[in-house]
Coordinates of C-alpha atoms in Angstrom, one line a residue:
M27 CA 0.3 0.0 -0.1
R28 CA 2.9 2.8 0.8
S29 CA 4.9 1.7 -2.1
F30 CA 1.4 2.5 -4.5
L31 CA 0.6 5.3 -2.9
I32 CA 4.4 6.8 -3.1
K33 CA 4.1 6.4 -7.1
S34 CA 0.6 7.6 -7.6
V35 CA 2.1 10.8 -5.4
I36 CA 5.2 11.1 -8.0
V37 CA 3.2 10.5 -11.2
L38 CA 1.0 13.5 -9.7
V39 CA 3.9 15.6 -9.5
L40 CA 5.0 14.8 -13.3
I41 CA 1.4 15.8 -14.2
H42 CA 1.7 18.9 -12.1
L43 CA 4.9 19.5 -13.9
A44 CA 3.6 19.2 -17.4
Y45 CA 1.1 21.7 -16.7
F46 CA 3.5 24.2 -15.1
L47 CA 5.6 23.8 -18.0
Y48 CA 2.2 24.7 -20.7
G49 CA 1.5 27.7 -18.6
Y50 CA 4.9 28.7 -18.7
F51 CA 5.5 28.6 -22.8
K52 CA 1.0 30.1 -22.7
F53 CA 2.2 33.0 -21.1
T54 CA 1.6 35.4 -24.0
G55 CA 3.7 38.3 -22.2
I56 CA 3.0 41.7 -20.7
R57 CA 2.1 42.9 -24.5
E58 CA -1.0 40.9 -24.2
I59 CA -2.2 41.1 -20.4
D60 CA -5.4 43.4 -19.9
V61 CA -8.4 44.0 -17.0
Y62 CA -9.6 41.1 -17.2
T63 CA -6.5 39.2 -17.1
E64 CA -6.0 36.4 -14.1
F65 CA -3.6 33.7 -13.6
Y66 CA -6.3 31.1 -13.9
R67 CA -9.7 31.4 -13.4
F68 CA -11.3 28.0 -14.1
K69 CA -13.4 28.9 -17.0
F70 CA -15.0 25.3 -17.3
Y71 CA -14.7 25.8 -21.5
D72 CA -10.9 26.3 -22.3
D73 CA -8.2 23.6 -23.0
V74 CA -6.9 23.7 -19.3
S75 CA -10.1 22.9 -17.5
I76 CA -11.6 20.5 -20.2
S77 CA -7.9 18.4 -19.7
H78 CA -8.0 19.0 -16.4
F79 CA -11.4 17.4 -15.8
F80 CA -10.5 14.4 -17.8
V81 CA -7.5 14.0 -16.7
T82 CA -8.5 14.1 -12.6
G83 CA -11.6 11.8 -13.2
L84 CA -8.8 9.0 -15.1
F85 CA -6.3 9.7 -13.0
L86 CA -8.6 9.2 -9.8
L87 CA -10.6 6.8 -11.2
T88 CA -7.4 4.2 -12.1
V89 CA -6.4 5.0 -8.3
L90 CA -9.7 3.8 -6.9
I91 CA -10.2 0.8 -9.2
L92 CA -6.0 -0.7 -8.4
L93 CA -7.0 0.2 -4.7
I94 CA -9.7 -2.1 -4.4
R95 CA -8.2 -4.7 -6.6
N96 CA -4.5 -4.8 -4.8
H97 CA -5.4 -3.6 -1.6
S98 CA -9.1 -4.0 0.0
K99 CA -8.3 -7.8 1.0
E100 CA -5.6 -6.6 3.9
K101 CA -7.1 -6.3 7.2
Y102 CA -6.0 -2.5 8.3
S103 CA -6.6 -1.6 11.8
A104 CA -8.5 1.6 12.3
L105 CA -5.4 3.4 12.5
N106 CA -3.8 2.5 9.3
L107 CA -7.6 3.2 8.2
I108 CA -6.8 6.6 8.9
K109 CA -3.0 7.3 7.6
I110 CA -4.4 5.9 4.1
G111 CA -7.4 8.1 3.9
T112 CA -5.2 11.3 5.0
A113 CA -2.9 10.2 2.4
L114 CA -5.6 9.5 -0.1
L115 CA -7.0 12.9 1.0
F116 CA -3.5 14.7 -0.4
I117 CA -3.8 12.5 -3.6
V118 CA -7.5 14.0 -4.5
F119 CA -6.3 17.4 -3.6
L120 CA -3.1 17.1 -5.8
S121 CA -5.7 16.2 -8.3
L122 CA -7.5 18.6 -8.1
T123 CA -5.1 21.6 -8.7
F124 CA -3.2 20.9 -11.7
F125 CA -4.7 24.8 -12.8
M126 CA -2.3 26.2 -9.7
S127 CA 0.6 24.9 -11.3
Y128 CA -0.4 26.1 -14.9
S129 CA -0.8 29.5 -12.8
F130 CA 2.4 29.3 -11.5
G131 CA 4.0 28.6 -14.7
M132 CA 2.6 32.0 -16.5
N133 CA 3.8 33.4 -13.5
A134 CA 7.1 32.6 -13.5
K135 CA 6.7 33.1 -17.4
L136 CA 6.1 36.8 -16.4
K137 CA 8.7 37.0 -13.9
H138 CA 11.2 35.7 -16.9
E139 CA 10.0 38.6 -19.0
L140 CA 10.1 41.0 -16.7
S141 CA 11.9 40.9 -13.6
A142 CA 10.5 42.8 -10.4
K143 CA 14.1 44.9 -9.7
N144 CA 12.8 45.8 -14.1
F145 CA 9.5 46.7 -13.1
N146 CA 11.0 49.0 -10.2
A147 CA 12.9 50.5 -12.8
D148 CA 10.0 51.2 -15.4
K149 CA 8.5 52.6 -12.4
K150 CA 11.1 54.3 -11.2
L151 CA 11.6 56.1 -14.5
L152 CA 8.0 56.7 -15.4
N153 CA 7.4 58.6 -11.8
V154 CA 10.8 60.7 -12.7
L155 CA 9.0 61.5 -15.8
N156 CA 5.6 61.9 -14.8
P157 CA 5.2 65.2 -14.5
F158 CA 6.5 66.0 -18.3
L159 CA 3.4 63.3 -19.6
Y160 CA 0.2 64.4 -18.6
P161 CA -2.0 66.5 -21.6
G162 CA -2.2 70.3 -22.2
S163 CA -5.1 70.5 -20.5
H164 CA -4.1 69.7 -17.5
Y165 CA -1.5 71.9 -17.4
N166 CA -3.7 75.0 -18.2
S167 CA -7.0 74.2 -16.3
E168 CA -7.2 75.8 -13.4
T169 CA -9.0 73.2 -11.5
L170 CA -6.6 70.4 -12.6
S171 CA -3.0 72.8 -11.6
E172 CA -4.9 73.4 -8.3
T173 CA -4.2 69.9 -7.2
L174 CA -1.3 68.4 -10.0
F175 CA 0.7 71.9 -10.3
N176 CA 0.9 73.5 -6.9
V177 CA 3.5 75.2 -5.9
T178 CA 3.3 73.3 -2.1
N179 CA 4.2 70.1 -4.0
I180 CA 8.0 70.8 -4.6
L181 CA 10.2 69.1 -2.8
Y182 CA 13.6 70.2 -3.9
P183 CA 15.4 72.4 -3.6
K184 CA 16.1 74.3 -1.0
P185 CA 14.3 76.3 0.8
Y186 CA 11.5 73.5 -0.7
P187 CA 9.0 72.2 0.1
V188 CA 7.0 75.2 1.3
M189 CA 3.9 75.5 3.0
E190 CA 0.8 77.8 2.1
V191 CA -0.6 80.8 4.2
T192 CA -4.1 82.5 2.4
D193 CA -5.0 86.3 3.8
T194 CA -8.1 87.3 3.4
V195 CA -7.7 91.4 2.6
F196 CA -11.0 93.1 2.0
Y197 CA -10.9 96.7 0.1
D198 CA -13.4 98.0 2.8
P199 CA -13.3 97.2 6.0
A200 CA -17.1 98.7 6.3
D201 CA -18.1 96.3 4.0
K202 CA -17.4 92.6 3.7
Q203 CA -18.7 91.5 0.5
Y204 CA -15.7 93.2 -1.2
F205 CA -12.4 91.0 -0.7
S206 CA -9.3 88.6 -2.0
L207 CA -7.5 85.5 -1.3
Q208 CA -4.0 86.6 -0.8
S209 CA -1.4 83.8 -0.7
E210 CA 2.1 83.5 1.0
Y211 CA 4.5 81.1 1.0
Y212 CA 7.1 80.1 3.8
S213 CA 9.6 77.3 3.9
I214 CA 9.1 74.7 6.5
D215 CA 12.3 74.5 8.7
T216 CA 12.9 71.7 11.1
L217 CA 14.9 71.9 15.0
K218 CA 16.2 69.2 16.5
M219 CA 17.4 69.9 20.1
L220 CA 17.5 68.4 23.4
T221 CA 13.9 68.9 25.4
T222 CA 16.4 70.5 28.4
G223 CA 18.0 72.9 25.8
Y224 CA 14.5 73.9 24.5
E225 CA 13.1 74.5 28.0
K226 CA 16.0 77.1 28.3
L227 CA 15.0 78.6 24.7
K228 CA 11.5 79.2 25.6
S229 CA 12.6 81.6 28.7
A230 CA 15.4 83.5 26.9
A231 CA 13.8 85.0 24.0
N232 CA 17.2 86.7 23.0
S233 CA 19.3 83.1 22.9
V234 CA 15.7 82.9 20.4
N235 CA 16.2 85.4 18.5
E236 CA 20.2 85.0 17.9
L237 CA 18.9 81.2 17.0
L238 CA 15.8 82.1 14.5
G239 CA 15.8 85.2 13.8
F240 CA 13.0 85.4 15.6
D241 CA 11.4 86.2 18.9
Q242 CA 10.3 83.9 21.7
Q243 CA 6.0 84.9 20.8
E244 CA 6.9 84.6 17.2
L245 CA 8.4 81.5 17.3
Q246 CA 5.2 79.8 19.1
K247 CA 2.8 81.5 16.6
R248 CA 5.1 79.3 13.8
I249 CA 4.9 76.1 15.2
I250 CA 3.2 73.9 12.9
S251 CA 4.3 70.8 15.6
K252 CA 6.3 69.6 17.9
N253 CA 7.6 65.9 18.0
I254 CA 9.6 64.5 21.5
R255 CA 11.6 61.5 21.7
K256 CA 13.3 60.1 24.6
D257 CA 14.9 63.3 25.6
S258 CA 15.1 65.1 22.7
I259 CA 12.6 67.2 20.7
E260 CA 11.9 67.9 16.9
I261 CA 10.3 71.4 16.4
I262 CA 8.8 71.4 12.6
F263 CA 8.1 75.5 12.4
R264 CA 7.5 77.8 9.4
G265 CA 10.8 79.6 8.0
A266 CA 11.3 82.5 5.8
E267 CA 9.3 83.7 3.4
V268 CA 9.6 82.1 -0.5
N269 CA 8.1 83.4 -4.2
P270 CA 8.6 80.4 -5.7
K271 CA 6.6 82.4 -8.8
Y272 CA 9.7 84.6 -9.0
D273 CA 12.0 81.8 -8.3
D274 CA 14.6 81.3 -11.5
D275 CA 15.3 77.7 -10.5
I276 CA 11.5 76.6 -10.4
C277 CA 9.5 75.7 -13.6
I278 CA 5.7 73.9 -13.7
F279 CA 7.0 70.4 -14.0
L280 CA 8.6 70.7 -11.1
E281 CA 5.2 71.4 -9.3
N282 CA 3.7 67.8 -9.0
K283 CA 5.1 65.0 -6.8
T284 CA 2.4 62.5 -7.7
L285 CA 3.5 58.8 -8.5
I286 CA 1.7 57.1 -11.4
S287 CA 3.0 53.8 -9.2
P288 CA 4.6 54.1 -5.9
I289 CA 7.6 51.1 -5.8
Y290 CA 6.6 48.3 -3.7
G291 CA 8.1 48.3 -0.2
E292 CA 9.8 51.4 -0.2
D293 CA 8.7 54.4 1.6
I294 CA 6.3 56.9 -0.2
V295 CA 7.6 59.9 1.1
K296 CA 11.3 59.1 -0.1
Q297 CA 10.3 58.1 -3.2
Q298 CA 8.5 61.8 -4.2
R299 CA 11.5 63.7 -2.9
Q300 CA 14.2 61.3 -4.6
N301 CA 12.4 60.9 -8.0
A302 CA 11.6 65.1 -7.0
I303 CA 16.0 65.2 -6.6
D304 CA 16.2 63.3 -9.8
R305 CA 13.7 65.6 -11.9
Y306 CA 15.5 68.9 -10.8
K307 CA 18.6 67.6 -11.8
L308 CA 17.7 66.6 -15.4
L309 CA 16.0 70.2 -15.6
Y310 CA 18.7 72.4 -14.1
K311 CA 21.8 70.4 -13.7
L312 CA 22.6 67.9 -16.4
N313 CA 22.7 69.0 -20.2
Q314 CA 19.4 68.1 -22.9
D315 CA 21.2 64.4 -23.5
S316 CA 19.8 63.4 -20.2
L317 CA 16.2 64.2 -20.6
L318 CA 16.5 63.1 -24.0
Q319 CA 17.8 59.5 -23.0
S320 CA 15.2 59.7 -20.2
F321 CA 12.5 60.1 -23.0
K322 CA 13.6 56.9 -25.1
K323 CA 13.8 54.8 -22.4
L324 CA 10.0 56.0 -22.2
D325 CA 9.4 55.2 -25.8
S326 CA 10.9 52.1 -25.1
L327 CA 8.4 51.5 -22.2
L328 CA 5.5 52.3 -23.9
K329 CA 6.2 49.9 -27.2
R330 CA 7.3 46.7 -24.2
Y331 CA 4.3 47.5 -22.5
H332 CA 2.1 48.0 -25.9
V333 CA 0.5 51.0 -25.1
E334 CA 0.0 53.3 -27.8
S335 CA 1.7 56.2 -28.3
S336 CA 3.3 58.6 -30.6
I337 CA 5.8 60.1 -28.7
N338 CA 8.9 61.7 -30.4
P339 CA 11.9 61.8 -27.8
A340 CA 13.7 64.7 -29.4
N341 CA 10.6 66.8 -29.8
L342 CA 9.3 66.3 -26.5
T343 CA 12.5 66.7 -24.9
Q344 CA 12.9 70.3 -26.6
D345 CA 8.9 71.1 -25.6
V346 CA 10.2 70.6 -22.0
F347 CA 13.4 72.8 -22.0
R348 CA 11.0 75.5 -24.0
F349 CA 8.1 75.4 -21.3
R350 CA 10.9 75.2 -18.0
D351 CA 12.3 78.8 -19.6
K352 CA 8.6 80.5 -18.7
D353 CA 7.4 79.4 -21.9
Q354 CA 3.9 78.2 -20.1
D355 CA 1.3 80.1 -22.0
Q356 CA 1.2 77.1 -25.1
L357 CA 1.5 74.4 -22.3
G358 CA -1.4 72.8 -24.5
Q359 CA 1.0 71.7 -26.8
I360 CA 3.6 69.5 -25.7
R361 CA 3.6 66.8 -27.5
N362 CA 3.3 64.0 -25.0
N363 CA 0.6 62.5 -27.2
F364 CA 0.2 58.5 -25.6
N365 CA -2.5 56.4 -24.1
R366 CA -1.6 57.8 -20.8
N367 CA -4.7 55.6 -19.0
A368 CA -3.6 52.2 -20.7
L369 CA -0.6 52.3 -19.1
I370 CA -1.1 53.2 -15.7
E371 CA -4.2 50.5 -15.8
K372 CA -1.1 48.3 -17.3
I373 CA 1.0 49.3 -14.5
K374 CA -2.1 48.5 -12.3
I375 CA -2.4 44.9 -13.2
L376 CA 1.2 44.1 -13.0
N377 CA 1.2 45.3 -9.6
R378 CA -1.5 42.7 -9.0
L379 CA 0.0 39.8 -10.7
F380 CA 3.7 40.5 -9.0
Y381 CA 2.4 41.4 -5.7
Q382 CA -1.0 40.3 -5.2
P383 CA -1.0 37.1 -7.3
R384 CA -4.6 35.0 -7.1
F385 CA -3.4 31.4 -8.0
F386 CA -6.7 30.1 -6.0
H387 CA -9.2 32.2 -7.0
S388 CA -12.0 33.3 -4.7
S389 CA -15.1 32.9 -8.0
I390 CA -13.9 28.6 -7.1
R391 CA -13.1 28.3 -3.7
E392 CA -16.7 27.0 -2.5
I393 CA -17.2 24.6 -4.9
F394 CA -13.8 23.3 -5.0
F395 CA -13.4 22.8 -1.3
I396 CA -16.7 21.3 -2.1
V397 CA -15.3 19.0 -4.2
L398 CA -12.6 18.3 -2.9
F399 CA -14.1 16.4 0.1
S400 CA -16.7 14.8 -1.7
T401 CA -14.5 13.4 -3.7
W402 CA -12.6 11.8 -1.2
L403 CA -15.4 10.9 0.6
F404 CA -16.8 8.7 -1.7
G405 CA -13.6 7.1 -2.7
F406 CA -12.4 6.5 0.5
A407 CA -15.9 5.2 1.9
I408 CA -16.3 2.7 -1.1
F409 CA -12.6 1.7 -0.5
V410 CA -13.5 0.8 3.2
I411 CA -17.0 -1.0 2.3
S412 CA -14.5 -3.3 0.1
T413 CA -12.3 -3.9 2.6
Y414 CA -15.0 -5.5 4.6
L415 CA -16.7 -7.0 1.8
R416 CA -13.7 -9.2 0.4
R417 CA -12.5 -9.9 4.0
P418 CA -15.0 -12.8 4.7
K419 CA -14.2 -14.5 1.3
Q420 CA -10.3 -14.3 1.9
N421 CA -11.8 -16.4 4.9
A422 CA -13.7 -18.3 3.5
L423 CA -11.1 -19.3 1.0
K424 CA -8.6 -20.6 3.7

C-alpha cells in the first residue's frame, strides 16, 4: 500500500510539472495582458479546464480501481485506515490542483520576461517623468492645476517644500462683500535639540532671536508641530518667506509630486523626494541629452508594454526645456501624446500579478472544497466498504 501511494504521488508531481510547463509557454507576455487577466480562473470551457477534468477523473478512477483490486483484501486497523485516508485526501488534492501549477508557470514566465527589479526600474522612470506626461489641458486647467501643479508640491531644491498661508484682504473694512485672497509661502524648517535646551530657550527670548531670527512669541506662532522622542524634541516651524513664482529655478514641472505607481516596499515620501531630486537635475543640472535619453527609455517602455504612443523623444525634450524657461502659455501644445489611461491600467494589473497574485481564485474556492471533500469521501468510503466485503471471502478460501 505504501509503495502504491508513493508511486501515485510521483505520477501526480509529473502531471503538475507538465501543467507548469504548459502555463509557462502559454503565457502571451506583458504586451497582451489587460484588465481581465488572471493567472487562472477555471473557466470550464478552455483547454486547461477540459483537460483538467479528464486527466483528474481518469487518474482518480484508476487509483480507486487499483486500490480495490490490489489492496482491499488486507486487514487494516482503524489507525491504518486513518493514515490511508489522509494519504488519499492528499492525492485527491493534488489531482484537483493542476490549474495551480498552470498559474505558477504563467507567473514564472511573467517574471522571466519582466523581473521585479526591472519592473521597479520602469516605475521609477515613469514616476520621475510623470509631470512631463500629462495632456496639455491638465497644465492650463485651473481646477487640475490646483491639485497637480501647485507650488506646495515642490519638494526640491531648498528651501522647498513650502507651506501656503492664505489671508483675506478686505477692500473696504466697512463692506465685507468685497475682498480678495492673498497667498504667501513659507519654508518648512526643522529644529532638533534636547528637551532641556528647548525649555531654557523658551525663557530666553534673546537667545531664540539670535538662533532663529525671531523672538519667542513669533516662534510660538510659527510652530507647526512638536515631536518629543525620549530626551530630544523635534520642532517643525514656518520659516522664511519664499516666492516660488519668481524663482528662476522653479517651473511648472517641479510643481507635481504624484506617482504613477509607488515602488513596492519602499517609503512613498522618500520616493517622492528622490524623484523630485532626479527631476530637478534633469531640468537644471544636467544637459539636454540626459532628458533625451530618459524619454528614449520611456518610448521603449511604452512599446514593450504595448501602449499606443506617438511620442518623439527629441521633440518632447525640446518642448520641456522651452516650457521650463517660462514659455508656459502654449503648454497645451506639448508633444507627449500616448494612451496614459492604458499605461496606468497595465501598471495596476502588473502590480496585482506581481504582489497580489491569485493562484486560487475566490470565484472557485467554495466549489473547490466541496468537490475535494466529496470526491475524497466517496472514494475512501468505497475502499473501506470493499475491505469489509472482500475480507470474508478471503477467510472462506482459507
